[in-house]
Amino acid sequence: MDSRAFYGRWAGVYDSLAAAPGVRSWRERATAALELAPNDTVVEMGCGTGANVPHLRERVADGGRVLGVDVTRGMLRRARTHADRTGQSIHYVQGDASCPPISTADAVLATFVVGIFTDPATVVRRWCDLVGTGGRMALLNFQRSDRPLVAPLNIAFEAFVRLSAPGGRLSRSSQAPDFERRVEAARDALRERTADIRFETFAGGYVGLLSGRVA
Ligand SMILES: C[S@@+](CC[C@H](N)C(=O)[O-])C[C@H]1O[C@@H](n2cnc3c(N)ncnc32)[C@H](O)[C@@H]1O
């Protein structure tokens, strides 16, 4: 099953999990890392059901613009059912975030997305070009934790990767190494192109937030 079919089928379930209280705090931190100002234009790549949108909308205020790009129509349809994820300054576009359908923005956010792309480094470089020098980028992702006390939870991480890597769920072998390689490739590309780089972790080290300003 490809990514679009997978997320199309699970859009309702995803929507109910995406704004859970713990997850919401990671979203607040990710949007804060963009250092948005009123009137900014921010693009969220792979916006899903729009769980980050209220946080972004609040930061760019009435004069700003939030653009959510997602390839799955069902996810965008869900986003539009939430009153706090719609409004004059919020726009959704069904499209491929690896070739973004927009040429300029002040900031780009991607949460739980870069691990899906086959060539995440190229995609992240395109996003850096899109925001240009001075623009801010933030990537939020699940990752394996290296803290000894939580190591058993790596099993849960494996389960997450299987569920979030469409097409690989029936395979017996672990999908985690590929997923981790893709996330790391995206992070490396961001580190290469940005300054003022910050990295923080949440959830016992299982979630990592990398942000930077394009140099
Ligand atoms: C794990 S969900 C994350 C959704 C959202 N960012 C969040 O934090 O809740 C991954 C999302 O990426 C979208 N997606 C996958 N491949 C994509 C692509 N090439 N272009 C745009 N969106 C894509 C899926 O449709 C899905 O909504």
Coordinates of C-alpha atoms and ligand atoms in Angstrom, one line a residue:
M1 CA 0.0 0.0 0.0
D2 CA 1.4 3.4 -0.9
S3 CA 1.6 6.3 1.5
R4 CA -1.5 8.1 0.1
A5 CA -3.7 5.0 0.3
F6 CA -2.4 4.2 3.8
Y7 CA -3.1 7.7 5.2
G8 CA -6.3 7.9 3.3
R9 CA -7.6 4.8 5.0
W10 CA -6.4 5.8 8.5
A11 CA -7.2 9.5 8.4
G12 CA -9.9 9.3 11.0
V13 CA -7.9 7.3 13.5
Y14 CA -4.8 9.5 12.9
D15 CA -6.8 12.6 13.5
S16 CA -8.0 11.5 16.9
L17 CA -4.4 10.6 18.0
A18 CA -2.6 13.6 16.4
A19 CA -3.7 16.2 19.0
A20 CA -3.4 14.1 22.2
P21 CA -2.1 16.2 25.1
G22 CA 1.5 14.9 25.1
V23 CA 1.8 15.3 21.4
R24 CA 0.4 18.8 21.5
S25 CA 3.3 19.9 23.7
W26 CA 5.8 18.7 21.1
R27 CA 3.8 20.6 18.5
E28 CA 4.0 23.8 20.5
R29 CA 7.8 23.4 20.8
A30 CA 8.2 22.7 17.1
T31 CA 6.2 25.8 16.1
A32 CA 8.0 27.9 18.7
A33 CA 11.3 26.8 17.2
L34 CA 10.3 28.5 13.9
E35 CA 10.4 31.9 15.7
L36 CA 7.5 33.2 13.5
A37 CA 6.5 36.8 13.6
P38 CA 3.1 38.3 12.8
N39 CA 2.5 38.5 9.0
D40 CA 4.9 35.7 8.2
T41 CA 4.0 33.0 5.7
V42 CA 4.7 29.5 7.0
V43 CA 4.4 26.2 5.1
E44 CA 3.7 22.9 6.7
M45 CA 4.9 20.0 4.6
G46 CA 2.8 16.8 5.0
C47 CA 0.4 18.7 7.3
G48 CA -1.9 15.7 7.7
T49 CA -5.1 16.6 9.6
G50 CA -3.7 20.0 10.5
A51 CA -2.8 19.4 14.2
N52 CA 0.0 22.0 14.1
V53 CA -2.1 24.6 12.2
P54 CA -3.7 26.3 15.3
H55 CA -0.2 26.8 16.8
L56 CA 1.1 28.2 13.5
R57 CA -1.9 30.4 13.0
E58 CA -1.6 31.9 16.4
R59 CA 2.0 32.9 15.8
V60 CA 1.6 34.5 12.4
A61 CA -1.6 36.3 13.5
D62 CA -4.3 37.8 11.3
G63 CA -1.9 39.3 8.7
G64 CA 0.1 36.0 8.2
R65 CA -0.5 32.9 6.1
V66 CA -0.4 29.2 7.0
L67 CA -0.2 26.9 4.0
G68 CA -0.6 23.1 4.6
V69 CA 0.6 20.8 1.9
D70 CA -0.3 17.1 1.9
V71 CA -0.6 14.5 -0.7
T72 CA -3.6 12.7 0.9
R73 CA -7.0 14.2 0.2
G74 CA -8.6 12.4 3.2
M75 CA -6.1 13.9 5.6
L76 CA -6.8 17.4 4.3
R77 CA -10.6 16.7 4.4
R78 CA -10.2 16.0 8.1
A79 CA -8.2 19.1 8.6
R80 CA -11.0 21.2 7.2
T81 CA -13.5 19.7 9.6
H82 CA -11.8 21.5 12.6
A83 CA -13.0 25.0 13.3
D84 CA -9.6 26.0 14.7
R85 CA -7.7 24.7 11.6
T86 CA -9.6 26.7 9.1
G87 CA -10.0 30.4 8.4
Q88 CA -9.1 33.2 6.0
S89 CA -5.4 32.9 6.6
I90 CA -5.2 29.1 6.4
H91 CA -4.9 27.3 3.0
Y92 CA -4.5 23.7 2.2
V93 CA -3.1 22.3 -1.0
Q94 CA -3.1 18.7 -2.1
G95 CA 0.4 18.2 -3.5
D96 CA 3.7 16.5 -3.2
A97 CA 5.9 18.1 -0.5
S98 CA 9.0 16.7 -2.2
C99 CA 8.3 19.2 -5.0
P100 CA 6.6 21.9 -3.1
P101 CA 3.8 23.8 -4.9
I102 CA 5.0 27.2 -3.5
S103 CA 8.1 29.2 -4.3
T104 CA 8.7 31.3 -1.2
A105 CA 7.9 31.4 2.5
D106 CA 9.4 32.6 5.8
A107 CA 9.5 29.2 7.4
V108 CA 8.9 25.5 6.8
L109 CA 7.7 22.9 9.3
A110 CA 7.6 19.1 8.8
T111 CA 6.5 16.9 11.7
F112 CA 6.7 13.1 11.4
V113 CA 7.2 13.4 7.6
V114 CA 10.8 13.2 6.4
G115 CA 11.1 9.5 7.3
I116 CA 8.6 8.8 4.5
F117 CA 10.7 10.2 1.6
T118 CA 13.0 8.1 -0.4
D119 CA 15.5 10.9 -0.8
P120 CA 14.9 13.1 2.2
A121 CA 18.2 15.1 1.9
T122 CA 17.2 16.4 -1.5
V123 CA 13.7 17.3 -0.3
V124 CA 15.1 19.2 2.7
R125 CA 17.5 21.1 0.5
R126 CA 14.5 22.2 -1.7
W127 CA 12.7 23.4 1.4
C128 CA 15.8 25.4 2.4
D129 CA 15.9 27.0 -1.1
L130 CA 12.2 27.8 -0.7
V131 CA 12.6 29.8 2.5
G132 CA 16.0 31.3 1.4
T133 CA 18.6 32.9 3.6
G134 CA 17.3 33.8 7.0
G135 CA 14.3 31.6 6.7
R136 CA 13.7 29.1 9.5
M137 CA 13.1 25.3 9.3
A138 CA 12.1 22.7 11.9
L139 CA 11.9 18.9 11.7
L140 CA 10.1 16.9 14.4
N141 CA 10.6 13.1 14.3
F142 CA 10.4 9.9 16.2
Q143 CA 13.8 8.3 16.8
R144 CA 15.3 5.5 18.8
S145 CA 16.3 6.5 22.3
D146 CA 19.8 5.7 23.6
R147 CA 18.8 6.2 27.2
P148 CA 19.4 2.8 29.0
L149 CA 16.3 3.0 31.2
V150 CA 13.9 3.4 28.3
A151 CA 15.7 1.0 26.0
P152 CA 12.8 -1.6 26.2
L153 CA 10.6 1.0 24.7
N154 CA 12.5 0.6 21.5
I155 CA 10.1 -2.2 20.8
A156 CA 7.3 0.4 20.7
F157 CA 9.5 2.5 18.4
E158 CA 9.7 -0.5 16.0
A159 CA 6.0 -0.8 16.1
F160 CA 5.5 2.8 15.3
V161 CA 7.9 2.6 12.3
R162 CA 6.1 -0.4 10.9
L163 CA 2.8 1.5 11.2
S164 CA 4.2 4.7 9.7
A165 CA 6.2 3.2 6.9
P166 CA 3.4 2.3 4.4
G167 CA 4.2 -0.8 2.4
G168 CA 6.7 -2.3 4.9
R169 CA 4.3 -3.5 7.5
L170 CA 4.1 -7.1 6.4
S171 CA 7.8 -7.5 6.2
R172 CA 9.4 -9.7 8.9
S173 CA 12.6 -7.7 9.1
S174 CA 12.8 -4.4 11.0
Q175 CA 12.0 -1.2 9.0
A176 CA 13.6 0.9 11.7
P177 CA 17.2 1.1 10.2
D178 CA 15.8 2.5 6.9
F179 CA 13.5 4.9 8.7
E180 CA 16.4 6.1 10.9
R181 CA 18.7 6.5 7.9
R182 CA 16.1 8.7 6.2
V183 CA 15.5 10.9 9.3
E184 CA 19.3 11.2 9.8
A185 CA 19.8 12.1 6.1
A186 CA 17.1 14.9 6.4
R187 CA 18.7 16.2 9.6
D188 CA 22.2 16.2 8.0
A189 CA 20.9 18.2 5.1
L190 CA 19.3 20.7 7.5
R191 CA 22.5 21.0 9.5
E192 CA 24.6 21.6 6.3
R193 CA 22.4 24.4 5.1
T194 CA 21.6 26.2 8.4
A195 CA 23.1 28.2 11.3
D196 CA 21.7 28.8 14.8
I197 CA 21.0 25.1 14.9
R198 CA 19.1 23.7 17.9
F199 CA 18.3 20.1 18.8
E200 CA 16.0 19.0 21.7
T201 CA 14.4 15.8 22.6
F202 CA 11.2 14.9 24.3
A203 CA 9.4 11.7 25.4
G204 CA 12.4 10.0 27.0
G205 CA 14.5 10.8 23.9
Y206 CA 12.0 9.2 21.5
V207 CA 11.1 12.4 19.8
G208 CA 13.7 14.8 18.4
L209 CA 13.3 18.4 17.2
L210 CA 15.9 19.9 14.9
S211 CA 15.7 23.5 13.8
G212 CA 17.9 26.1 12.1
R213 CA 18.0 29.3 10.2
V214 CA 19.1 29.0 6.5
A215 CA 22.5 30.5 6.1
Ligands
LIG1 C1 2.7 10.7 10.0 S1 1.7 11.8 9.1 C2 2.1 13.4 9.8 C3 1.1 14.4 9.7 C4 1.3 15.7 10.4 N1 2.6 16.3 9.9 C5 1.4 15.5 11.9 O1 2.3 15.9 12.5 O2 0.3 15.1 12.4 C6 2.5 11.9 7.5 C7 1.8 12.7 6.5 O3 2.6 12.9 5.4 C8 1.8 12.9 4.2 N2 2.6 12.6 3.1 C9 3.3 11.5 2.7 N3 4.0 11.6 1.6 C10 3.8 12.9 1.2 C11 4.3 13.7 0.1 N4 5.1 13.2 -0.8 N5 3.9 15.0 0.0 C12 3.0 15.5 0.9 N6 2.5 14.8 2.0 C13 2.9 13.6 2.1 C14 0.7 11.9 4.5 O4 -0.4 12.0 3.7 C15 0.5 12.1 6.0 O5 -0.6 13.1 6.1

